[in-house]
PDB file of C-alpha atoms in Angstrom:
ATOM      1  CA  MET A1124       0.000   0.000   0.000  1.00 41.00           C
ATOM      2  CA  GLY A1125       2.866   2.357   0.832  1.00 43.00           C
ATOM      3  CA  THR A1126       4.526   1.627  -2.507  1.00 43.00           C
ATOM      4  CA  THR A1127       1.352   2.515  -4.387  1.00 43.00           C
ATOM      5  CA  THR A1128       0.980   5.763  -2.463  1.00 44.00           C
ATOM      6  CA  SER A1129       4.578   6.798  -3.169  1.00 46.00           C
ATOM      7  CA  LYS A1130       4.110   6.077  -6.882  1.00 41.00           C
ATOM      8  CA  GLU A1131       0.919   8.125  -6.996  1.00 42.00           C
ATOM      9  CA  GLU A1132       2.653  11.024  -5.253  1.00 44.00           C
ATOM     10  CA  ALA A1133       5.457  10.871  -7.814  1.00 42.00           C
ATOM     11  CA  TYR A1134       2.940  10.893 -10.654  1.00 41.00           C
ATOM     12  CA  GLU A1135       1.056  13.835  -9.161  1.00 41.00           C
ATOM     13  CA  SER A1136       4.349  15.687  -8.624  1.00 42.00           C
ATOM     14  CA  ALA A1137       5.255  15.131 -12.266  1.00 40.00           C
ATOM     15  CA  SER A1138       1.802  16.341 -13.267  1.00 39.00           C
ATOM     16  CA  THR A1139       2.217  19.667 -11.491  1.00 36.00           C
ATOM     17  CA  SER A1140       5.713  20.186 -12.940  1.00 39.00           C
ATOM     18  CA  ASP A1141       4.675  19.371 -16.529  1.00 44.00           C
ATOM     19  CA  PRO A1142       3.774  22.541 -18.385  1.00 39.00           C
ATOM     20  CA  GLU A1143       1.564  20.572 -20.715  1.00 44.00           C
ATOM     21  CA  SER A1144      -0.483  18.994 -17.950  1.00 45.00           C
ATOM     22  CA  GLY A1145      -3.069  21.751 -18.095  1.00 48.00           C
ATOM     23  CA  GLY A1146      -4.232  20.630 -21.529  1.00 51.00           C
ATOM     24  CA  GLU A1147      -6.718  17.912 -22.347  1.00 62.00           C
ATOM     25  CA  ARG A1148      -5.306  14.499 -21.687  1.00 66.00           C
ATOM     26  CA  PRO A1149      -5.750  11.657 -24.205  1.00 76.00           C
ATOM     27  CA  SER A1150      -7.891   8.804 -22.947  1.00 85.00           C
ATOM     28  CA  ALA A1151      -6.210   5.810 -21.366  1.00 84.00           C
ATOM     29  CA  GLU A1152      -7.522   3.578 -24.163  1.00 89.00           C
ATOM     30  CA  ASP A1153      -5.961   5.787 -26.836  1.00 89.00           C
ATOM     31  CA  GLU A1154      -2.629   6.000 -25.048  1.00 90.00           C
ATOM     32  CA  ILE A1155      -2.477   2.240 -24.463  1.00 90.00           C
ATOM     33  CA  ALA A1156      -3.296   1.562 -28.105  1.00 91.00           C
ATOM     34  CA  ARG A1157      -0.620   4.025 -29.233  1.00 91.00           C
ATOM     35  CA  VAL A1158       2.027   2.624 -26.874  1.00 91.00           C
ATOM     36  CA  LEU A1159       1.397  -0.961 -27.975  1.00 91.00           C
ATOM     37  CA  ARG A1160       1.305   0.095 -31.630  1.00 91.00           C
ATOM     38  CA  TYR A1161       4.762   1.667 -31.410  1.00 90.00           C
ATOM     39  CA  GLN A1162       6.167  -0.494 -28.612  1.00 89.00           C
ATOM     40  CA  ASN A1163       9.496  -0.947 -30.429  1.00 90.00           C
ATOM     41  CA  ASN A1164       9.872   2.783 -31.075  1.00 92.00           C
ATOM     42  CA  TYR A1165      10.693   4.137 -27.642  1.00 93.00           C
ATOM     43  CA  TYR A1166      10.763   7.747 -28.819  1.00 93.00           C
ATOM     44  CA  LYS A1167       7.238   7.499 -30.231  1.00 92.00           C
ATOM     45  CA  VAL A1168       6.098   5.682 -27.112  1.00 92.00           C
ATOM     46  CA  LEU A1169       7.137   8.689 -25.037  1.00 93.00           C
ATOM     47  CA  GLY A1170       6.202  11.209 -27.744  1.00 92.00           C
ATOM     48  CA  LEU A1171       9.721  12.652 -28.019  1.00 92.00           C
ATOM     49  CA  ASP A1172      12.067  13.845 -30.736  1.00 91.00           C
ATOM     50  CA  PRO A1173      15.060  11.436 -30.850  1.00 88.00           C
ATOM     51  CA  ARG A1174      17.400  14.194 -32.000  1.00 85.00           C
ATOM     52  CA  THR A1175      16.729  16.735 -29.264  1.00 89.00           C
ATOM     53  CA  CYS A1176      15.085  15.100 -26.251  1.00 91.00           C
ATOM     54  CA  THR A1177      16.908  15.383 -22.940  1.00 92.00           C
ATOM     55  CA  ALA A1178      16.917  13.171 -19.854  1.00 91.00           C
ATOM     56  CA  ALA A1179      14.563  15.607 -18.104  1.00 93.00           C
ATOM     57  CA  GLN A1180      12.109  15.499 -21.012  1.00 94.00           C
ATOM     58  CA  ILE A1181      12.234  11.695 -21.040  1.00 94.00           C
ATOM     59  CA  LYS A1182      11.476  11.582 -17.337  1.00 94.00           C
ATOM     60  CA  ARG A1183       8.622  14.094 -17.712  1.00 93.00           C
ATOM     61  CA  ALA A1184       7.077  12.160 -20.601  1.00 93.00           C
ATOM     62  CA  TYR A1185       7.347   8.931 -18.611  1.00 93.00           C
ATOM     63  CA  TYR A1186       5.461  10.320 -15.609  1.00 92.00           C
ATOM     64  CA  LYS A1187       2.905  11.965 -17.861  1.00 91.00           C
ATOM     65  CA  LEU A1188       2.076   8.611 -19.445  1.00 91.00           C
ATOM     66  CA  ALA A1189       2.224   6.782 -16.118  1.00 90.00           C
ATOM     67  CA  ARG A1190      -0.468   9.088 -14.680  1.00 90.00           C
ATOM     68  CA  VAL A1191      -2.809   7.853 -17.403  1.00 90.00           C
ATOM     69  CA  ILE A1192      -2.045   4.177 -18.023  1.00 90.00           C
ATOM     70  CA  HIS A1193      -0.499   2.885 -14.789  1.00 89.00           C
ATOM     71  CA  PRO A1194      -2.482  -0.161 -13.579  1.00 90.00           C
ATOM     72  CA  ASP A1195      -3.037   1.567 -10.228  1.00 88.00           C
ATOM     73  CA  LYS A1196      -5.033   4.261 -12.053  1.00 85.00           C
ATOM     74  CA  CYS A1197      -6.287   2.431 -15.152  1.00 87.00           C
ATOM     75  CA  ARG A1198      -8.354  -0.755 -15.233  1.00 88.00           C
ATOM     76  CA  HIS A1199      -7.753  -1.414 -18.914  1.00 88.00           C
ATOM     77  CA  PRO A1200      -6.858  -5.121 -19.471  1.00 91.00           C
ATOM     78  CA  LYS A1201      -3.668  -4.153 -21.327  1.00 91.00           C
ATOM     79  CA  ALA A1202      -2.586  -1.409 -18.938  1.00 90.00           C
ATOM     80  CA  THR A1203       0.112  -3.586 -17.352  1.00 92.00           C
ATOM     81  CA  GLU A1204       1.560  -4.538 -20.737  1.00 92.00           C
ATOM     82  CA  ALA A1205       1.595  -0.940 -21.946  1.00 91.00           C
ATOM     83  CA  MET A1206       3.124   0.293 -18.701  1.00 93.00           C
ATOM     84  CA  GLY A1207       5.897  -2.287 -19.098  1.00 93.00           C
ATOM     85  CA  VAL A1208       6.725  -0.833 -22.524  1.00 92.00           C
ATOM     86  CA  VAL A1209       6.775   2.714 -21.137  1.00 93.00           C
ATOM     87  CA  THR A1210       9.016   1.667 -18.234  1.00 94.00           C
ATOM     88  CA  SER A1211      11.402  -0.103 -20.614  1.00 92.00           C
ATOM     89  CA  ALA A1212      11.536   2.976 -22.844  1.00 92.00           C
ATOM     90  CA  HIS A1213      12.280   5.211 -19.861  1.00 93.00           C
ATOM     91  CA  SER A1214      15.002   2.987 -18.376  1.00 92.00           C
ATOM     92  CA  THR A1215      16.677   2.564 -21.774  1.00 90.00           C
ATOM     93  CA  LEU A1216      16.650   6.168 -22.924  1.00 92.00           C
ATOM     94  CA  THR A1217      17.791   7.623 -19.595  1.00 92.00           C
ATOM     95  CA  ASN A1218      20.914   5.441 -19.674  1.00 88.00           C
ATOM     96  CA  SER A1219      23.451   6.989 -22.047  1.00 83.00           C
ATOM     97  CA  THR A1220      25.064   3.666 -22.986  1.00 79.00           C
ATOM     98  CA  LEU A1221      21.735   1.892 -23.536  1.00 84.00           C
ATOM     99  CA  ARG A1222      20.386   4.880 -25.446  1.00 85.00           C
ATOM    100  CA  ALA A1223      23.377   4.795 -27.814  1.00 80.00           C
ATOM    101  CA  ALA A1224      22.826   1.055 -28.312  1.00 80.00           C
ATOM    102  CA  TYR A1225      19.096   1.646 -28.858  1.00 84.00           C
ATOM    103  CA  ASP A1226      19.827   4.338 -31.456  1.00 83.00           C
ATOM    104  CA  MET A1227      21.990   1.819 -33.302  1.00 79.00           C
ATOM    105  CA  TYR A1228      19.182  -0.762 -33.084  1.00 82.00           C
ATOM    106  CA  ALA A1229      16.705   1.791 -34.439  1.00 83.00           C
ATOM    107  CA  SER A1230      19.067   2.634 -37.317  1.00 77.00           C
ATOM    108  CA  GLN A1231      19.284  -1.053 -38.289  1.00 75.00           C
ATOM    109  CA  THR A1232      15.659  -2.065 -37.709  1.00 79.00           C
ATOM    110  CA  ASP A1233      12.319  -0.779 -38.973  1.00 83.00           C
ATOM    111  CA  VAL A1234      10.989  -0.223 -35.467  1.00 83.00           C
ATOM    112  CA  ASP A1235       7.503   0.772 -36.704  1.00 83.00           C
ATOM    113  CA  LYS A1236       7.051  -2.434 -38.687  1.00 83.00           C
ATOM    114  CA  ALA A1237       4.785  -5.073 -37.191  1.00 77.00           C
ATOM    115  CA  GLY A1238       6.702  -8.208 -36.245  1.00 78.00           C
ATOM    116  CA  ALA A1239      10.092  -6.456 -36.123  1.00 81.00           C
ATOM    117  CA  ASP A1240      12.574  -7.624 -33.503  1.00 81.00           C
ATOM    118  CA  SER A1241      12.299  -5.775 -30.220  1.00 84.00           C
ATOM    119  CA  PHE A1242      15.284  -4.039 -28.675  1.00 84.00           C
ATOM    120  CA  HIS A1243      15.720  -6.909 -26.210  1.00 82.00           C
ATOM    121  CA  GLN A1244      15.619  -9.480 -29.031  1.00 82.00           C
ATOM    122  CA  TRP A1245      18.216  -7.453 -30.928  1.00 77.00           C
ATOM    123  CA  GLU A1246      20.410  -7.397 -27.817  1.00 73.00           C
ATOM    124  CA  SER A1247      20.119 -11.168 -27.383  1.00 73.00           C
ATOM    125  CA  LYS A1248      21.297 -11.683 -30.984  1.00 67.00           C
ATOM    126  CA  GLY A1249      24.544  -9.845 -30.327  1.00 63.00           C
ATOM    127  CA  GLY A1250      23.524  -6.234 -30.057  1.00 57.00           C
ATOM    128  CA  SER A1251      24.331  -6.236 -26.327  1.00 53.00           C
ATOM    129  CA  GLN A1252      28.001  -6.358 -27.279  1.00 58.00           C
ATOM    130  CA  MET A1253      27.645  -2.716 -28.307  1.00 59.00           C
ATOM    131  CA  ALA A1254      27.366  -1.822 -24.619  1.00 56.00           C
ATOM    132  CA  HIS A1255      31.015  -2.816 -24.204  1.00 60.00           C
ATOM    133  CA  LEU A1256      32.232  -0.525 -26.978  1.00 65.00           C
ATOM    134  CA  PRO A1257      33.418   3.054 -26.342  1.00 67.00           C
ATOM    135  CA  PRO A1258      30.477   5.506 -26.479  1.00 64.00           C
ATOM    136  CA  TRP A1259      32.032   7.472 -29.377  1.00 70.00           C
ATOM    137  CA  LEU A1260      32.242   4.268 -31.444  1.00 71.00           C
ATOM    138  CA  VAL A1261      28.643   3.343 -30.675  1.00 66.00           C
ATOM    139  CA  HIS A1262      27.501   6.809 -31.761  1.00 66.00           C
ATOM    140  CA  CYS A1263      29.533   6.530 -34.975  1.00 71.00           C
ATOM    141  CA  LEU A1264      28.054   3.120 -35.788  1.00 67.00           C
ATOM    142  CA  ALA A1265      24.541   4.416 -35.130  1.00 66.00           C
ATOM    143  CA  HIS A1266      25.032   7.398 -37.463  1.00 68.00           C
ATOM    144  CA  PRO A1267      23.392   6.859 -40.901  1.00 71.00           C
ATOM    145  CA  ILE A1268      26.461   8.189 -42.764  1.00 78.00           C
ATOM    146  CA  LEU A1269      29.379   7.502 -40.416  1.00 76.00           C
ATOM    147  CA  GLY A1270      28.062   4.039 -39.524  1.00 73.00           C
ATOM    148  CA  PRO A1271      28.810   2.304 -42.878  1.00 80.00           C
ATOM    149  CA  ILE A1272      32.154   4.141 -43.169  1.00 84.00           C
ATOM    150  CA  THR A1273      33.162   3.066 -39.650  1.00 80.00           C
ATOM    151  CA  MET A1274      32.140  -0.537 -40.337  1.00 79.00           C
ATOM    152  CA  PHE A1275      34.194  -0.513 -43.565  1.00 85.00           C
ATOM    153  CA  PHE A1276      37.329   0.557 -41.709  1.00 87.00           C
ATOM    154  CA  ILE A1277      36.681  -1.940 -38.906  1.00 85.00           C
ATOM    155  CA  TRP A1278      36.436  -4.797 -41.407  1.00 87.00           C
ATOM    156  CA  LEU A1279      39.498  -3.457 -43.244  1.00 92.00           C
ATOM    157  CA  LEU A1280      41.461  -3.424 -39.977  1.00 92.00           C
ATOM    158  CA  LEU A1281      40.361  -6.965 -39.109  1.00 91.00           C
ATOM    159  CA  LEU A1282      41.252  -8.202 -42.594  1.00 94.00           C
ATOM    160  CA  THR A1283      44.678  -6.540 -42.395  1.00 94.00           C
ATOM    161  CA  ALA A1284      45.333  -8.103 -38.993  1.00 94.00           C
ATOM    162  CA  ALA A1285      44.318 -11.535 -40.324  1.00 94.00           C
ATOM    163  CA  LEU A1286      46.626 -11.179 -43.340  1.00 95.00           C
ATOM    164  CA  VAL A1287      49.548 -10.083 -41.142  1.00 95.00           C
ATOM    165  CA  PHE A1288      48.973 -13.057 -38.844  1.00 95.00           C
ATOM    166  CA  LEU A1289      48.802 -15.418 -41.833  1.00 95.00           C
ATOM    167  CA  ALA A1290      52.016 -13.964 -43.290  1.00 94.00           C
ATOM    168  CA  LEU A1291      53.856 -14.367 -39.975  1.00 95.00           C
ATOM    169  CA  PHE A1292      52.615 -17.936 -39.651  1.00 94.00           C
ATOM    170  CA  LEU A1293      53.773 -18.816 -43.173  1.00 94.00           C
ATOM    171  CA  CYS A1294      57.182 -17.232 -42.510  1.00 93.00           C
ATOM    172  CA  TYR A1295      57.517 -19.277 -39.339  1.00 89.00           C
ATOM    173  CA  MET A1296      56.619 -22.491 -41.151  1.00 89.00           C
ATOM    174  CA  VAL A1297      59.068 -21.789 -44.005  1.00 90.00           C
ATOM    175  CA  VAL A1298      61.942 -21.012 -41.610  1.00 86.00           C
ATOM    176  CA  HIS A1299      61.020 -24.023 -39.485  1.00 78.00           C
ATOM    177  CA  MET A1300      61.080 -26.375 -42.460  1.00 82.00           C
ATOM    178  CA  ILE A1301      64.356 -24.933 -43.788  1.00 81.00           C
ATOM    179  CA  PHE A1302      66.115 -25.564 -40.477  1.00 75.00           C
ATOM    180  CA  TRP A1303      64.490 -28.997 -40.237  1.00 73.00           C
ATOM    181  CA  PHE A1304      65.901 -30.040 -43.644  1.00 75.00           C
ATOM    182  CA  LEU A1305      69.315 -28.558 -42.851  1.00 73.00           C
ATOM    183  CA  CYS A1306      69.364 -30.389 -39.528  1.00 68.00           C
ATOM    184  CA  CYS A1307      68.174 -33.732 -40.879  1.00 66.00           C
ATOM    185  CA  PHE A1308      70.434 -33.791 -43.961  1.00 68.00           C
ATOM    186  CA  GLY A1309      73.329 -31.922 -42.359  1.00 60.00           C
ATOM    187  CA  CYS A1310      74.127 -33.198 -38.876  1.00 60.00           C
ATOM    188  CA  GLY A1311      71.568 -35.981 -38.834  1.00 54.00           C
ATOM    189  CA  GLY A1312      69.416 -34.242 -36.267  1.00 53.00           C
ATOM    190  CA  HIS A1313      72.056 -33.893 -33.528  1.00 56.00           C
ATOM    191  CA  CYS A1314      71.574 -30.140 -33.221  1.00 58.00           C
ATOM    192  CA  TRP A1315      67.779 -30.157 -32.881  1.00 58.00           C
ATOM    193  CA  PRO A1316      66.315 -31.629 -29.678  1.00 56.00           C
ATOM    194  CA  ARG A1317      62.898 -32.205 -31.280  1.00 58.00           C
ATOM    195  CA  TYR A1318      63.694 -34.591 -34.137  1.00 56.00           C
ATOM    196  CA  GLY A1319      65.764 -37.665 -34.908  1.00 58.00           C
ATOM    197  CA  GLU A1320      69.073 -38.110 -33.157  1.00 61.00           C
ATOM    198  CA  GLY A1321      68.722 -34.736 -31.470  1.00 62.00           C
ATOM    199  CA  ALA A1322      65.580 -35.881 -29.688  1.00 68.00           C
ATOM    200  CA  ARG A1323      67.322 -39.030 -28.423  1.00 72.00           C
ATOM    201  CA  ILE A1324      70.337 -37.082 -27.152  1.00 74.00           C
ATOM    202  CA  HIS A1325      68.086 -34.510 -25.486  1.00 74.00           C
ATOM    203  CA  ALA A1326      66.149 -37.254 -23.681  1.00 79.00           C
ATOM    204  CA  LYS A1327      69.368 -38.888 -22.433  1.00 81.00           C
ATOM    205  CA  ARG A1328      70.686 -35.551 -21.185  1.00 83.00           C
ATOM    206  CA  GLN A1329      67.449 -34.883 -19.341  1.00 85.00           C
ATOM    207  CA  GLU A1330      67.655 -38.329 -17.720  1.00 87.00           C
ATOM    208  CA  ARG A1331      71.304 -37.691 -16.771  1.00 87.00           C
ATOM    209  CA  PHE A1332      70.418 -34.308 -15.258  1.00 90.00           C
ATOM    210  CA  MET A1333      67.643 -35.842 -13.149  1.00 91.00           C
ATOM    211  CA  ARG A1334      70.068 -38.510 -11.864  1.00 91.00           C
ATOM    212  CA  MET A1335      72.495 -35.765 -10.857  1.00 91.00           C
ATOM    213  CA  LEU A1336      69.768 -33.921  -8.928  1.00 92.00           C
ATOM    214  CA  HIS A1337      68.705 -37.143  -7.237  1.00 93.00           C
ATOM    215  CA  ASP A1338      72.284 -37.856  -6.164  1.00 92.00           C
ATOM    216  CA  TYR A1339      72.653 -34.324  -4.815  1.00 91.00           C
ATOM    217  CA  GLU A1340      69.455 -34.651  -2.765  1.00 92.00           C
ATOM    218  CA  ALA A1341      70.661 -37.975  -1.359  1.00 92.00           C
ATOM    219  CA  GLU A1342      74.030 -36.408  -0.462  1.00 90.00           C
ATOM    220  CA  ALA A1343      72.304 -33.445   1.179  1.00 90.00           C
ATOM    221  CA  MET A1344      70.009 -35.712   3.239  1.00 91.00           C
ATOM    222  CA  MET A1345      72.989 -37.789   4.366  1.00 91.00           C
ATOM    223  CA  ALA A1346      74.889 -34.648   5.418  1.00 89.00           C
ATOM    224  CA  LYS A1347      71.866 -33.392   7.323  1.00 89.00           C
ATOM    225  CA  ALA A1348      71.478 -36.717   9.120  1.00 89.00           C
ATOM    226  CA  LYS A1349      75.132 -36.617  10.199  1.00 88.00           C
ATOM    227  CA  GLY A1350      74.865 -32.986  11.264  1.00 88.00           C
ATOM    228  CA  GLU A1351      77.372 -31.912   8.649  1.00 88.00           C
ATOM    229  CA  PRO A1352      77.073 -28.745   6.509  1.00 90.00           C
ATOM    230  CA  MET A1353      75.147 -28.987   3.264  1.00 89.00           C
ATOM    231  CA  PRO A1354      77.331 -29.745   0.217  1.00 89.00           C
ATOM    232  CA  ASP A1355      77.977 -26.846  -2.121  1.00 91.00           C
ATOM    233  CA  PRO A1356      75.835 -27.443  -5.265  1.00 89.00           C
ATOM    234  CA  ASN A1357      78.407 -26.030  -7.695  1.00 91.00           C
ATOM    235  CA  VAL A1358      81.200 -28.179  -6.307  1.00 90.00           C
ATOM    236  CA  PHE A1359      78.985 -31.266  -6.172  1.00 90.00           C
ATOM    237  CA  PHE A1360      77.759 -30.853  -9.788  1.00 89.00           C
ATOM    238  CA  HIS A1361      81.314 -30.257 -11.019  1.00 90.00           C
ATOM    239  CA  ASN A1362      82.620 -33.391  -9.315  1.00 90.00           C
ATOM    240  CA  TRP A1363      79.593 -35.391 -10.408  1.00 90.00           C
ATOM    241  CA  ASN A1364      80.138 -34.468 -14.089  1.00 87.00           C
ATOM    242  CA  ILE A1365      83.770 -35.546 -13.817  1.00 88.00           C
ATOM    243  CA  ALA A1366      82.779 -38.857 -12.238  1.00 88.00           C
ATOM    244  CA  HIS A1367      79.943 -39.431 -14.711  1.00 85.00           C
ATOM    245  CA  PRO A1368      81.073 -38.183 -18.142  1.00 84.00           C
ATOM    246  CA  GLU A1369      78.450 -37.866 -20.849  1.00 77.00           C
ATOM    247  CA  VAL A1370      78.968 -40.677 -23.383  1.00 69.00           C
ATOM    248  CA  ASP A1371      76.923 -42.387 -26.082  1.00 59.00           C
ATOM    249  CA  GLU A1372      76.548 -46.121 -26.786  1.00 55.00           C
ATOM    250  CA  ASP A1373      80.020 -46.217 -28.319  1.00 55.00           C
ATOM    251  CA  GLY A1374      81.618 -44.672 -25.260  1.00 52.00           C
ATOM    252  CA  GLU A1375      82.220 -41.354 -27.008  1.00 53.00           C
ATOM    253  CA  VAL A1376      81.156 -37.936 -25.788  1.00 50.00           C
ATOM    254  CA  PRO A1377      78.423 -36.713 -28.186  1.00 51.00           C
ATOM    255  CA  PHE A1378      78.799 -33.248 -29.687  1.00 45.00           C
ATOM    256  CA  ALA A1379      76.269 -30.510 -28.948  1.00 44.00           C
TER     257      ALA A1379
END
């Protein structure tokens, strides 16, 4: 009950502040029919000029309509539906980001056509992404002349970026294959740890390194158990490499 009273007071306050409130009001039936007829055109719903209307005018038009068609004051069966449209128009147009997105929607959609997608349907199909763009870009895209020009340069930029990426990828593949052939037919793969002999040598060196770390940890644990100082890693690794030289199956040290 208190909520209803506060709403009515707000409507009456808007009525006294509206300079047009002294004139003859349209009937609730006419306003509801008009709102539902143009429910996708928020500017027509509120009776405003999209080029010049301000936030104060939007708010005034909202309260003016609410005084007539709000379900608390009107018993028309479609009053709730019409009031929902008016509320949506008000909340969208008083938000600068949503208004810019709505203007873009209106520039891409025949909002007065029956069966046209609503603003919310347009948002669900990807239009909501516009809310994440800078406001100046949204305004440019919504402009009837700057919009197509801006889209052209956006697509041109994306195409250029894709071509640059493709060129870099092809260069990488060409250089990669050149070194692969030189490695395979030159040193037999010794110099490349990803292919052929190089992969085998790399795996053996990794295994040897892990054995060295394991031996160092065992030495450190033994020193700790005896209460002796920890062995110096550099000295231990140097001595370990001398005691365990890197050799291949033939007993020879492989080249790098």
